[in-house]
Amino acid sequence: MIPFNKPYCSGREQSYIQEVCQSTTMSGNGQFTKLCHGFFEKRYGFRKCLLTTSGTDALEMCAMLCELKPGDEVIVPSYTFVSSAIAFLREGAFIRFADSGKDNPNITVEAIEPLINEKTRVIVVVHYAGVACDMDAIMALAEKHHLLVVEDAAHSIDSFYHERPLGGIGHLAAFSFHETKNINCGEGGMLVVNDERFVRRSEIIWEKGTNRAEFYRGMVNKYGWCDIGSSFLPSEFNAAFLWAQLEQLDDIQGQRRHIWERYDQALRGHLPEGYCLPELPDYATNNYHMYYILCPSLKARTELMNYLKNNGVQTTFHYLPLHSSKYYEDKHDGRQLSNCDRYADTLVRLPLYYELKDEEIDKIVKLILRKLSHRS
Ligand SMILES: *Cc1c(COP(=O)(O)O)cnc(C)c1O
C-alpha cells in the first residue's frame, strides 16, 4: 500500500533530543525553542514568533489576543479545519462562515464583504494548500472596517503572496507542525505576531499569564500574574525535533516540488472533461503542500478513491463544511455556500511526502489515467 502520508524525519532529531536529555532545560523556551524562533524571525522577517503545542493552540492565542466580547463576530471560511473556527468560538464569538472562491478553495473579498456588519471584529483567512489568499484586497477591506486579520497559515510554511511570506501579512498568524504538514514535530505550532500592539501580551499569554519571559531577559526583577493565559509553550523535546527539520527546509521543499511537478506534468492536459487540477493565482507561490484533483461529482470522486484503494494507493478528501456540521448547522444563518460544498464533495488529495518515489508517483498516475479513461 502507498500511504497518503509519511511524516518526514531528517535523521538529526534523535541526536538533538539526546542533547536535551543531557541538558538542564527540558521545559519550554530553551535553546532549541530560541533557535526555531530565530529561524522564522530571520528568514521571513516575522516580528515575533512563539512556538506552541499545536496549530490549534496558536489559533487560540490569536483569538485571546483579539479580546473578543460576547456578540462580536468573526468571519471564517467554511472550507477549513475546525480549529480555524473553534478557537474564536471558545472566546464567545459568533462565527459567520464565508464561501470559497470559484477558482480555488480560498476565501475571497467578494465572499467576505457582505458578511461585515457593526459587530464584526476579525477576518480569518486560510491559505489553502499553501496558496495565498488575495491579501492586499483583504487587508484593505479590513482596514476600511477597522477589523483584525488572522492568517491560519497551517499549510503555508515558505509560501508567498507576491514577495511577502504568508504568516507575515495579517496582524496575527498561526502555523502548524502537525505530522501531516511539510515540517512537523508530531504535534506543534507557532504563533506569529506582526502587529507591535500584541507583542508584549502574546508572551504573557504564552507563559500562563505571567511576565516570566521578561524576567528571564532581566527586564524585571521578579515575575508574577499579569493577565489571562495558559500553558502554550512546547517542551524542548518538541523544539529539538522541529529544529532538526527546519535545518533541512530547503531540501524538503525541493523534494516536495519534484513530486508535485511530476504529478502535474503527467496529469495536466490528460484528464477527461470535468476533472480539474490546482490553479495558482499569479500573486501566489506554491509551497507544494498538497496535490489534488477536483472530480466532476461526489460519485466520481468516490469511484476514483475506491479504485485507487483497491490498487494499493491511499488517498484522502476533506474538509466537511463547517457551516453544515452537526455542531453548527443550527447556529448558521442559513446561506448556501455552494463553492465550499463543491470542494468538500469533489476534491481528492494524492499522496505527497518526502520519501515518495518516482516509480510510486508513476504508478499512481497510471492508475488514475486508466480509471478515468474507462469511465462508465
Ligand atoms: C492542521 C490545521 C490546523 C490545526 O493544526 P494542529 O497543529 O493540528 O492543531 C488548523 N487549520 C488548518 C487549516 C489546518 O490544516
mmCIF file of C-alpha atoms and ligand atoms in Angstrom:
data_model
loop_
_atom_site.group_PDB
_atom_site.id
_atom_site.type_symbol
_atom_site.label_atom_id
_atom_site.label_comp_id
_atom_site.label_asym_id
_atom_site.label_seq_id
_atom_site.Cartn_x
_atom_site.Cartn_y
_atom_site.Cartn_z
ATOM 1 C CA MET A 1 0.000 0.000 0.000
ATOM 2 C CA ILE A 2 1.250 3.501 -0.822
ATOM 3 C CA PRO A 3 0.118 5.535 2.203
ATOM 4 C CA PHE A 4 -1.336 9.022 1.899
ATOM 5 C CA ASN A 5 1.336 10.479 4.197
ATOM 6 C CA LYS A 6 4.599 9.517 5.863
ATOM 7 C CA PRO A 7 5.871 12.127 8.322
ATOM 8 C CA TYR A 8 9.341 13.351 7.366
ATOM 9 C CA CYS A 9 12.408 12.714 9.538
ATOM 10 C CA SER A 10 15.784 14.278 8.776
ATOM 11 C CA GLY A 11 17.728 11.813 10.934
ATOM 12 C CA ARG A 12 19.104 14.510 13.255
ATOM 13 C CA GLU A 13 16.023 14.501 15.531
ATOM 14 C CA GLN A 14 17.373 11.819 17.867
ATOM 15 C CA SER A 15 20.727 13.447 18.483
ATOM 16 C CA TYR A 16 19.126 16.831 19.237
ATOM 17 C CA ILE A 17 16.672 15.163 21.619
ATOM 18 C CA GLN A 18 19.665 13.451 23.222
ATOM 19 C CA GLU A 19 21.208 16.892 23.745
ATOM 20 C CA VAL A 20 18.061 17.987 25.574
ATOM 21 C CA CYS A 21 18.255 14.868 27.776
ATOM 22 C CA GLN A 22 21.783 15.823 28.796
ATOM 23 C CA SER A 23 20.993 19.488 29.375
ATOM 24 C CA THR A 24 19.449 21.297 32.316
ATOM 25 C CA THR A 25 16.426 22.676 30.401
ATOM 26 C CA MET A 26 13.755 20.278 29.277
ATOM 27 C CA SER A 27 10.713 22.518 29.704
ATOM 28 C CA GLY A 28 9.980 25.218 27.136
ATOM 29 C CA ASN A 29 11.751 28.331 25.887
ATOM 30 C CA GLY A 30 15.261 26.824 25.990
ATOM 31 C CA GLN A 31 17.970 26.850 23.314
ATOM 32 C CA PHE A 32 16.088 24.824 20.667
ATOM 33 C CA THR A 33 12.936 26.905 21.079
ATOM 34 C CA LYS A 34 15.066 30.017 20.571
ATOM 35 C CA LEU A 35 16.741 28.519 17.508
ATOM 36 C CA CYS A 36 13.303 27.850 15.987
ATOM 37 C CA HIS A 37 12.012 31.349 16.788
ATOM 38 C CA GLY A 38 15.165 32.909 15.357
ATOM 39 C CA PHE A 39 14.910 30.853 12.177
ATOM 40 C CA PHE A 40 11.467 32.228 11.336
ATOM 41 C CA GLU A 41 12.180 35.765 12.512
ATOM 42 C CA LYS A 42 15.355 35.986 10.409
ATOM 43 C CA ARG A 43 14.302 34.070 7.311
ATOM 44 C CA TYR A 44 10.843 35.630 6.930
ATOM 45 C CA GLY A 45 11.128 38.841 8.947
ATOM 46 C CA PHE A 46 8.245 37.902 11.257
ATOM 47 C CA ARG A 47 8.093 40.421 14.115
ATOM 48 C CA LYS A 48 7.661 37.864 16.917
ATOM 49 C CA CYS A 49 7.373 34.072 16.865
ATOM 50 C CA LEU A 50 6.275 31.793 19.714
ATOM 51 C CA LEU A 51 6.238 28.021 19.374
ATOM 52 C CA THR A 52 3.058 26.384 20.645
ATOM 53 C CA THR A 53 1.998 22.816 21.299
ATOM 54 C CA SER A 54 -0.247 22.827 18.209
ATOM 55 C CA GLY A 55 -1.575 24.984 15.409
ATOM 56 C CA THR A 56 -4.884 24.962 17.249
ATOM 57 C CA ASP A 57 -3.179 26.453 20.305
ATOM 58 C CA ALA A 58 -1.628 29.168 18.164
ATOM 59 C CA LEU A 59 -5.114 29.993 16.829
ATOM 60 C CA GLU A 60 -6.449 30.068 20.392
ATOM 61 C CA MET A 61 -3.735 32.556 21.297
ATOM 62 C CA CYS A 62 -4.750 34.661 18.283
ATOM 63 C CA ALA A 63 -8.350 34.617 19.467
ATOM 64 C CA MET A 64 -7.341 35.582 23.028
ATOM 65 C CA LEU A 65 -5.220 38.456 21.718
ATOM 66 C CA CYS A 66 -8.199 39.784 19.721
ATOM 67 C CA GLU A 67 -10.026 40.450 23.045
ATOM 68 C CA LEU A 68 -13.463 39.486 21.759
ATOM 69 C CA LYS A 69 -16.619 40.419 23.660
ATOM 70 C CA PRO A 70 -19.834 38.386 23.670
ATOM 71 C CA GLY A 71 -21.741 39.151 20.487
ATOM 72 C CA ASP A 72 -18.628 40.003 18.474
ATOM 73 C CA GLU A 73 -18.492 38.350 15.079
ATOM 74 C CA VAL A 74 -15.657 36.618 13.295
ATOM 75 C CA ILE A 75 -15.679 35.730 9.591
ATOM 76 C CA VAL A 76 -14.158 32.305 8.865
ATOM 77 C CA PRO A 77 -14.143 30.190 5.691
ATOM 78 C CA SER A 78 -16.411 27.161 5.954
ATOM 79 C CA TYR A 79 -13.999 25.033 3.953
ATOM 80 C CA THR A 80 -11.314 24.577 6.624
ATOM 81 C CA PHE A 81 -10.306 22.542 9.623
ATOM 82 C CA VAL A 82 -12.471 23.039 12.750
ATOM 83 C CA SER A 83 -9.657 24.771 14.653
ATOM 84 C CA SER A 84 -9.922 27.897 12.455
ATOM 85 C CA ALA A 85 -13.408 28.420 13.886
ATOM 86 C CA ILE A 86 -13.367 26.771 17.305
ATOM 87 C CA ALA A 87 -10.531 28.958 18.629
ATOM 88 C CA PHE A 88 -12.779 32.020 18.195
ATOM 89 C CA LEU A 89 -15.962 30.263 19.276
ATOM 90 C CA ARG A 90 -14.283 29.460 22.617
ATOM 91 C CA GLU A 91 -13.775 33.184 23.159
ATOM 92 C CA GLY A 92 -17.515 33.729 22.818
ATOM 93 C CA ALA A 93 -17.604 34.979 19.219
ATOM 94 C CA PHE A 94 -20.350 34.307 16.716
ATOM 95 C CA ILE A 95 -18.889 32.756 13.579
ATOM 96 C CA ARG A 96 -20.101 33.859 10.137
ATOM 97 C CA PHE A 97 -18.959 31.321 7.619
ATOM 98 C CA ALA A 98 -17.822 32.532 4.220
ATOM 99 C CA ASP A 99 -17.817 30.652 0.924
ATOM 100 C CA SER A 100 -14.729 29.649 -1.052
ATOM 101 C CA GLY A 101 -13.931 31.153 -4.430
ATOM 102 C CA LYS A 102 -14.725 29.568 -7.785
ATOM 103 C CA ASP A 103 -11.113 29.068 -8.851
ATOM 104 C CA ASN A 104 -9.624 27.694 -5.636
ATOM 105 C CA PRO A 105 -10.841 26.858 -2.118
ATOM 106 C CA ASN A 106 -9.638 30.143 -0.573
ATOM 107 C CA ILE A 107 -11.946 32.730 0.945
ATOM 108 C CA THR A 108 -12.465 35.815 -1.284
ATOM 109 C CA VAL A 109 -13.157 39.506 -0.726
ATOM 110 C CA GLU A 110 -16.461 39.045 -2.569
ATOM 111 C CA ALA A 111 -17.486 36.426 -0.007
ATOM 112 C CA ILE A 112 -16.256 38.409 2.996
ATOM 113 C CA GLU A 113 -17.615 41.875 2.249
ATOM 114 C CA PRO A 114 -21.372 41.184 2.524
ATOM 115 C CA LEU A 115 -20.813 39.477 5.908
ATOM 116 C CA ILE A 116 -19.304 42.553 7.561
ATOM 117 C CA ASN A 117 -21.596 44.390 9.982
ATOM 118 C CA GLU A 118 -21.125 46.596 13.051
ATOM 119 C CA LYS A 119 -20.372 43.541 15.243
ATOM 120 C CA THR A 120 -17.604 42.146 13.025
ATOM 121 C CA ARG A 121 -14.158 42.209 14.631
ATOM 122 C CA VAL A 122 -11.937 39.679 12.874
ATOM 123 C CA ILE A 123 -11.436 38.070 9.468
ATOM 124 C CA VAL A 124 -9.741 34.668 9.486
ATOM 125 C CA VAL A 125 -8.136 33.636 6.220
ATOM 126 C CA VAL A 126 -6.850 30.143 5.421
ATOM 127 C CA HIS A 127 -4.234 29.884 2.662
ATOM 128 C CA TYR A 128 -5.476 26.554 1.393
ATOM 129 C CA ALA A 129 -2.720 24.179 0.240
ATOM 130 C CA GLY A 130 -0.224 26.972 0.971
ATOM 131 C CA VAL A 131 -1.656 29.084 -1.867
ATOM 132 C CA ALA A 132 -2.139 32.707 -0.810
ATOM 133 C CA CYS A 133 -5.497 34.408 -0.449
ATOM 134 C CA ASP A 134 -5.644 37.825 -2.135
ATOM 135 C CA MET A 135 -4.111 39.577 0.857
ATOM 136 C CA ASP A 136 -3.832 43.137 -0.495
ATOM 137 C CA ALA A 137 -7.561 43.206 -1.135
ATOM 138 C CA ILE A 138 -8.397 41.530 2.179
ATOM 139 C CA MET A 139 -6.107 43.813 4.225
ATOM 140 C CA ALA A 140 -7.582 46.887 2.526
ATOM 141 C CA LEU A 141 -11.113 45.714 3.312
ATOM 142 C CA ALA A 142 -10.115 45.036 6.937
ATOM 143 C CA GLU A 143 -8.532 48.460 7.285
ATOM 144 C CA LYS A 144 -11.616 50.160 5.882
ATOM 145 C CA HIS A 145 -13.785 48.496 8.551
ATOM 146 C CA HIS A 146 -11.172 48.528 11.396
ATOM 147 C CA LEU A 147 -11.002 44.730 11.555
ATOM 148 C CA LEU A 148 -8.167 42.428 12.590
ATOM 149 C CA VAL A 149 -6.901 39.794 10.154
ATOM 150 C CA VAL A 150 -5.692 36.418 11.435
ATOM 151 C CA GLU A 151 -3.910 34.162 8.948
ATOM 152 C CA ASP A 152 -4.442 30.456 9.512
ATOM 153 C CA ALA A 153 -1.113 29.611 7.895
ATOM 154 C CA ALA A 154 -1.210 25.950 8.913
ATOM 155 C CA HIS A 155 -0.433 24.861 5.318
ATOM 156 C CA SER A 156 1.692 27.830 4.426
ATOM 157 C CA ILE A 157 5.303 27.471 5.517
ATOM 158 C CA ASP A 158 7.709 29.001 2.984
ATOM 159 C CA SER A 159 4.980 30.309 0.709
ATOM 160 C CA PHE A 160 4.478 33.850 -0.525
ATOM 161 C CA TYR A 161 1.965 36.462 -1.664
ATOM 162 C CA HIS A 162 3.934 38.463 -4.233
ATOM 163 C CA GLU A 163 7.229 38.771 -2.303
ATOM 164 C CA ARG A 164 5.680 38.673 1.164
ATOM 165 C CA PRO A 165 5.804 35.486 3.251
ATOM 166 C CA LEU A 166 2.454 34.043 4.289
ATOM 167 C CA GLY A 167 2.006 34.390 8.025
ATOM 168 C CA GLY A 168 3.683 37.807 7.874
ATOM 169 C CA ILE A 169 0.806 39.847 6.441
ATOM 170 C CA GLY A 170 -2.133 39.682 8.865
ATOM 171 C CA HIS A 171 -1.997 41.182 12.362
ATOM 172 C CA LEU A 172 -1.537 37.659 13.732
ATOM 173 C CA ALA A 173 -0.909 34.232 12.211
ATOM 174 C CA ALA A 174 -0.808 30.564 13.188
ATOM 175 C CA PHE A 175 1.367 27.795 11.723
ATOM 176 C CA SER A 176 1.011 24.058 12.349
ATOM 177 C CA PHE A 177 3.734 21.431 12.648
ATOM 178 C CA HIS A 178 1.326 18.506 12.822
ATOM 179 C CA GLU A 179 2.712 15.373 11.195
ATOM 180 C CA THR A 180 0.634 15.986 8.053
ATOM 181 C CA LYS A 181 2.312 19.342 7.324
ATOM 182 C CA ASN A 182 5.524 19.993 5.318
ATOM 183 C CA ILE A 183 7.568 20.404 8.534
ATOM 184 C CA ASN A 184 6.490 18.545 11.641
ATOM 185 C CA CYS A 185 7.275 17.692 15.248
ATOM 186 C CA GLY A 186 4.396 15.264 15.750
ATOM 187 C CA GLU A 187 2.121 17.889 17.248
ATOM 188 C CA GLY A 188 3.230 21.505 17.258
ATOM 189 C CA GLY A 189 2.527 25.000 16.034
ATOM 190 C CA MET A 190 3.637 28.601 16.140
ATOM 191 C CA LEU A 191 2.042 31.972 16.764
ATOM 192 C CA VAL A 192 3.321 34.874 14.677
ATOM 193 C CA VAL A 193 2.715 38.414 15.901
ATOM 194 C CA ASN A 194 3.130 41.016 13.169
ATOM 195 C CA ASP A 195 1.425 43.946 14.882
ATOM 196 C CA GLU A 196 3.578 45.561 17.572
ATOM 197 C CA ARG A 197 0.496 46.150 19.783
ATOM 198 C CA PHE A 198 0.233 42.435 20.525
ATOM 199 C CA VAL A 199 3.878 41.564 21.134
ATOM 200 C CA ARG A 200 4.103 42.001 24.912
ATOM 201 C CA ARG A 201 0.736 40.446 25.680
ATOM 202 C CA SER A 202 1.433 37.430 23.433
ATOM 203 C CA GLU A 203 4.405 36.430 25.594
ATOM 204 C CA ILE A 204 2.376 36.780 28.775
ATOM 205 C CA ILE A 205 -0.498 34.651 27.465
ATOM 206 C CA TRP A 206 2.099 32.091 26.311
ATOM 207 C CA GLU A 207 3.651 31.921 29.804
ATOM 208 C CA LYS A 208 0.464 31.177 31.812
ATOM 209 C CA GLY A 209 -0.457 34.817 32.300
ATOM 210 C CA THR A 210 2.909 35.745 33.818
ATOM 211 C CA ASN A 211 5.736 38.019 32.724
ATOM 212 C CA ARG A 212 8.275 35.221 33.171
ATOM 213 C CA ALA A 213 9.804 35.800 29.715
ATOM 214 C CA GLU A 214 10.646 39.392 30.698
ATOM 215 C CA PHE A 215 12.103 38.127 33.974
ATOM 216 C CA TYR A 216 14.437 35.758 32.100
ATOM 217 C CA ARG A 217 15.569 38.608 29.890
ATOM 218 C CA GLY A 218 16.414 40.597 33.023
ATOM 219 C CA MET A 219 13.811 43.266 32.301
ATOM 220 C CA VAL A 220 12.013 42.836 35.663
ATOM 221 C CA ASN A 221 13.418 41.516 38.953
ATOM 222 C CA LYS A 222 10.512 39.205 39.750
ATOM 223 C CA TYR A 223 7.677 37.767 37.761
ATOM 224 C CA GLY A 224 4.023 37.369 38.614
ATOM 225 C CA TRP A 225 0.478 37.067 37.407
ATOM 226 C CA CYS A 226 -0.415 39.860 34.943
ATOM 227 C CA ASP A 227 -3.152 38.630 32.621
ATOM 228 C CA ILE A 228 -5.083 35.625 31.334
ATOM 229 C CA GLY A 229 -3.007 32.897 29.728
ATOM 230 C CA SER A 230 -2.326 29.209 29.516
ATOM 231 C CA SER A 231 0.492 26.721 29.080
ATOM 232 C CA PHE A 232 1.001 27.131 25.364
ATOM 233 C CA LEU A 233 4.729 26.554 25.059
ATOM 234 C CA PRO A 234 6.035 23.152 23.988
ATOM 235 C CA SER A 235 8.893 21.393 25.748
ATOM 236 C CA GLU A 236 12.442 21.490 24.437
ATOM 237 C CA PHE A 237 11.987 17.936 23.135
ATOM 238 C CA ASN A 238 9.436 19.129 20.579
ATOM 239 C CA ALA A 239 11.554 22.137 19.686
ATOM 240 C CA ALA A 240 14.658 19.964 19.211
ATOM 241 C CA PHE A 241 12.709 17.672 16.872
ATOM 242 C CA LEU A 242 11.392 20.659 14.949
ATOM 243 C CA TRP A 243 14.847 22.224 14.666
ATOM 244 C CA ALA A 244 16.190 19.058 13.034
ATOM 245 C CA GLN A 245 13.564 19.577 10.326
ATOM 246 C CA LEU A 246 13.917 23.335 9.917
ATOM 247 C CA GLU A 247 17.606 22.871 9.175
ATOM 248 C CA GLN A 248 16.504 20.791 6.169
ATOM 249 C CA LEU A 249 13.686 23.068 4.993
ATOM 250 C CA ASP A 250 15.165 23.811 1.570
ATOM 251 C CA ASP A 251 15.848 20.147 0.905
ATOM 252 C CA ILE A 252 12.313 19.187 1.998
ATOM 253 C CA GLN A 253 10.753 21.865 -0.187
ATOM 254 C CA GLY A 254 12.907 20.829 -3.147
ATOM 255 C CA GLN A 255 11.824 17.217 -2.871
ATOM 256 C CA ARG A 256 8.146 18.145 -2.477
ATOM 257 C CA ARG A 257 8.450 20.378 -5.528
ATOM 258 C CA HIS A 258 9.856 17.485 -7.536
ATOM 259 C CA ILE A 259 6.907 15.270 -6.548
ATOM 260 C CA TRP A 260 4.307 17.982 -7.178
ATOM 261 C CA GLU A 261 5.718 18.734 -10.632
ATOM 262 C CA ARG A 262 5.959 15.068 -11.583
ATOM 263 C CA TYR A 263 2.245 14.661 -10.809
ATOM 264 C CA ASP A 264 1.412 17.853 -12.629
ATOM 265 C CA GLN A 265 3.361 17.074 -15.792
ATOM 266 C CA ALA A 266 1.739 13.662 -16.036
ATOM 267 C CA LEU A 267 -1.825 14.754 -15.289
ATOM 268 C CA ARG A 268 -2.313 18.296 -16.635
ATOM 269 C CA GLY A 269 -3.957 18.164 -20.029
ATOM 270 C CA HIS A 270 -4.538 14.409 -19.738
ATOM 271 C CA LEU A 271 -7.693 14.263 -17.643
ATOM 272 C CA PRO A 272 -11.152 13.960 -19.193
ATOM 273 C CA GLU A 273 -13.525 16.912 -19.202
ATOM 274 C CA GLY A 274 -14.935 17.808 -15.792
ATOM 275 C CA TYR A 275 -11.742 16.952 -13.890
ATOM 276 C CA CYS A 276 -9.692 19.935 -12.688
ATOM 277 C CA LEU A 277 -6.242 20.436 -11.155
ATOM 278 C CA PRO A 278 -4.906 23.109 -8.776
ATOM 279 C CA GLU A 279 -4.739 26.612 -10.314
ATOM 280 C CA LEU A 280 -2.471 29.219 -8.743
ATOM 281 C CA PRO A 281 -3.335 32.926 -8.941
ATOM 282 C CA ASP A 282 -0.419 34.985 -10.306
ATOM 283 C CA TYR A 283 0.180 36.617 -6.897
ATOM 284 C CA ALA A 284 0.718 33.248 -5.164
ATOM 285 C CA THR A 285 3.701 30.893 -4.948
ATOM 286 C CA ASN A 286 3.457 27.149 -4.473
ATOM 287 C CA ASN A 287 4.938 25.516 -1.353
ATOM 288 C CA TYR A 288 3.964 22.047 -2.580
ATOM 289 C CA HIS A 289 1.913 21.245 0.488
ATOM 290 C CA MET A 290 -0.725 19.362 -1.456
ATOM 291 C CA TYR A 291 -1.579 17.902 -4.855
ATOM 292 C CA TYR A 292 -5.264 17.419 -5.556
ATOM 293 C CA ILE A 293 -7.759 16.600 -8.287
ATOM 294 C CA LEU A 294 -11.277 18.036 -8.429
ATOM 295 C CA CYS A 295 -13.710 15.426 -9.742
ATOM 296 C CA PRO A 296 -16.948 16.269 -11.546
ATOM 297 C CA SER A 297 -19.143 14.817 -8.758
ATOM 298 C CA LEU A 298 -19.143 13.106 -5.382
ATOM 299 C CA LYS A 299 -19.897 9.823 -7.162
ATOM 300 C CA ALA A 300 -16.920 10.220 -9.494
ATOM 301 C CA ARG A 301 -14.644 11.013 -6.553
ATOM 302 C CA THR A 302 -15.821 8.009 -4.549
ATOM 303 C CA GLU A 303 -15.224 5.757 -7.551
ATOM 304 C CA LEU A 304 -11.732 7.148 -8.130
ATOM 305 C CA MET A 305 -10.757 6.837 -4.463
ATOM 306 C CA ASN A 306 -12.098 3.279 -4.254
ATOM 307 C CA TYR A 307 -10.300 2.273 -7.429
ATOM 308 C CA LEU A 308 -7.011 3.638 -6.092
ATOM 309 C CA LYS A 309 -7.547 1.971 -2.719
ATOM 310 C CA ASN A 310 -8.259 -1.377 -4.358
ATOM 311 C CA ASN A 311 -4.991 -0.952 -6.228
ATOM 312 C CA GLY A 312 -2.887 -0.140 -3.198
ATOM 313 C CA VAL A 313 -2.998 3.664 -3.106
ATOM 314 C CA GLN A 314 -4.415 5.560 -0.159
ATOM 315 C CA THR A 315 -5.913 8.975 -0.905
ATOM 316 C CA THR A 316 -7.963 11.328 1.274
ATOM 317 C CA PHE A 317 -10.537 14.070 0.991
ATOM 318 C CA HIS A 318 -11.506 16.945 3.290
ATOM 319 C CA TYR A 319 -12.974 19.241 4.657
ATOM 320 C CA LEU A 320 -16.534 18.594 5.758
ATOM 321 C CA PRO A 321 -18.142 22.064 5.513
ATOM 322 C CA LEU A 322 -18.249 23.677 8.948
ATOM 323 C CA HIS A 323 -21.442 25.679 8.330
ATOM 324 C CA SER A 324 -23.499 22.498 7.843
ATOM 325 C CA SER A 325 -21.705 20.406 10.500
ATOM 326 C CA LYS A 326 -23.792 18.725 13.165
ATOM 327 C CA TYR A 327 -22.429 21.127 15.754
ATOM 328 C CA TYR A 328 -23.018 24.338 13.837
ATOM 329 C CA GLU A 329 -25.942 23.856 11.436
ATOM 330 C CA ASP A 330 -28.481 25.290 13.944
ATOM 331 C CA LYS A 331 -26.326 28.353 14.522
ATOM 332 C CA HIS A 332 -25.528 29.030 10.857
ATOM 333 C CA ASP A 333 -27.525 31.835 9.254
ATOM 334 C CA GLY A 334 -28.841 29.577 6.500
ATOM 335 C CA ARG A 335 -26.891 30.861 3.486
ATOM 336 C CA GLN A 336 -25.903 28.348 0.825
ATOM 337 C CA LEU A 337 -22.136 28.058 0.418
ATOM 338 C CA SER A 338 -22.046 26.250 -2.871
ATOM 339 C CA ASN A 339 -18.343 26.529 -3.743
ATOM 340 C CA CYS A 340 -17.447 25.174 -0.312
ATOM 341 C CA ASP A 341 -19.849 22.254 -0.810
ATOM 342 C CA ARG A 342 -18.345 21.553 -4.223
ATOM 343 C CA TYR A 343 -14.770 21.282 -2.870
ATOM 344 C CA ALA A 344 -15.980 19.155 0.033
ATOM 345 C CA ASP A 345 -17.663 16.727 -2.395
ATOM 346 C CA THR A 346 -15.156 16.573 -5.208
ATOM 347 C CA LEU A 347 -11.593 17.221 -4.012
ATOM 348 C CA VAL A 348 -9.247 14.250 -3.648
ATOM 349 C CA ARG A 349 -5.705 14.589 -2.277
ATOM 350 C CA LEU A 350 -2.930 12.399 -3.662
ATOM 351 C CA PRO A 351 -0.027 11.014 -1.590
ATOM 352 C CA LEU A 352 2.707 13.656 -1.218
ATOM 353 C CA TYR A 353 5.573 13.060 1.180
ATOM 354 C CA TYR A 354 9.360 13.304 1.100
ATOM 355 C CA GLU A 355 10.010 9.591 0.666
ATOM 356 C CA LEU A 356 7.513 9.060 -2.159
ATOM 357 C CA LYS A 357 9.481 7.556 -5.047
ATOM 358 C CA ASP A 358 9.240 8.371 -8.742
ATOM 359 C CA GLU A 359 8.045 4.822 -9.506
ATOM 360 C CA GLU A 360 5.281 5.216 -6.949
ATOM 361 C CA ILE A 361 4.176 8.536 -8.451
ATOM 362 C CA ASP A 362 4.196 6.961 -11.913
ATOM 363 C CA LYS A 363 2.109 4.049 -10.635
ATOM 364 C CA ILE A 364 -0.450 6.405 -9.053
ATOM 365 C CA VAL A 365 -0.672 8.480 -12.241
ATOM 366 C CA LYS A 366 -1.057 5.403 -14.422
ATOM 367 C CA LEU A 367 -3.897 4.112 -12.239
ATOM 368 C CA ILE A 368 -5.680 7.472 -12.336
ATOM 369 C CA LEU A 369 -5.394 7.786 -16.111
ATOM 370 C CA ARG A 370 -6.506 4.177 -16.604
ATOM 371 C CA LYS A 371 -9.538 4.620 -14.354
ATOM 372 C CA LEU A 372 -10.614 7.927 -15.856
ATOM 373 C CA SER A 373 -10.277 6.801 -19.471
ATOM 374 C CA HIS A 374 -12.617 3.847 -18.772
ATOM 375 C CA ARG A 375 -15.416 5.793 -17.150
ATOM 376 C CA SER A 376 -18.876 4.378 -17.486
HETATM 377 C C1 LIG B 1 -3.644 21.347 10.546
HETATM 378 C C2 LIG B 1 -4.527 22.545 10.549
HETATM 379 C C3 LIG B 1 -4.861 23.230 11.726
HETATM 380 C C4 LIG B 1 -4.571 22.716 13.093
HETATM 381 O O1 LIG B 1 -3.273 22.481 13.382
HETATM 382 P P1 LIG B 1 -2.910 21.446 14.561
HETATM 383 O O2 LIG B 1 -1.435 21.627 14.679
HETATM 384 O O3 LIG B 1 -3.309 20.081 14.096
HETATM 385 O O4 LIG B 1 -3.634 21.869 15.787
HETATM 386 C C5 LIG B 1 -5.596 24.404 11.626
HETATM 387 N N1 LIG B 1 -6.002 24.877 10.443
HETATM 388 C C6 LIG B 1 -5.726 24.243 9.295
HETATM 389 C C7 LIG B 1 -6.194 24.831 8.002
HETATM 390 C C8 LIG B 1 -5.005 23.036 9.317
HETATM 391 O O5 LIG B 1 -4.776 22.383 8.177
#
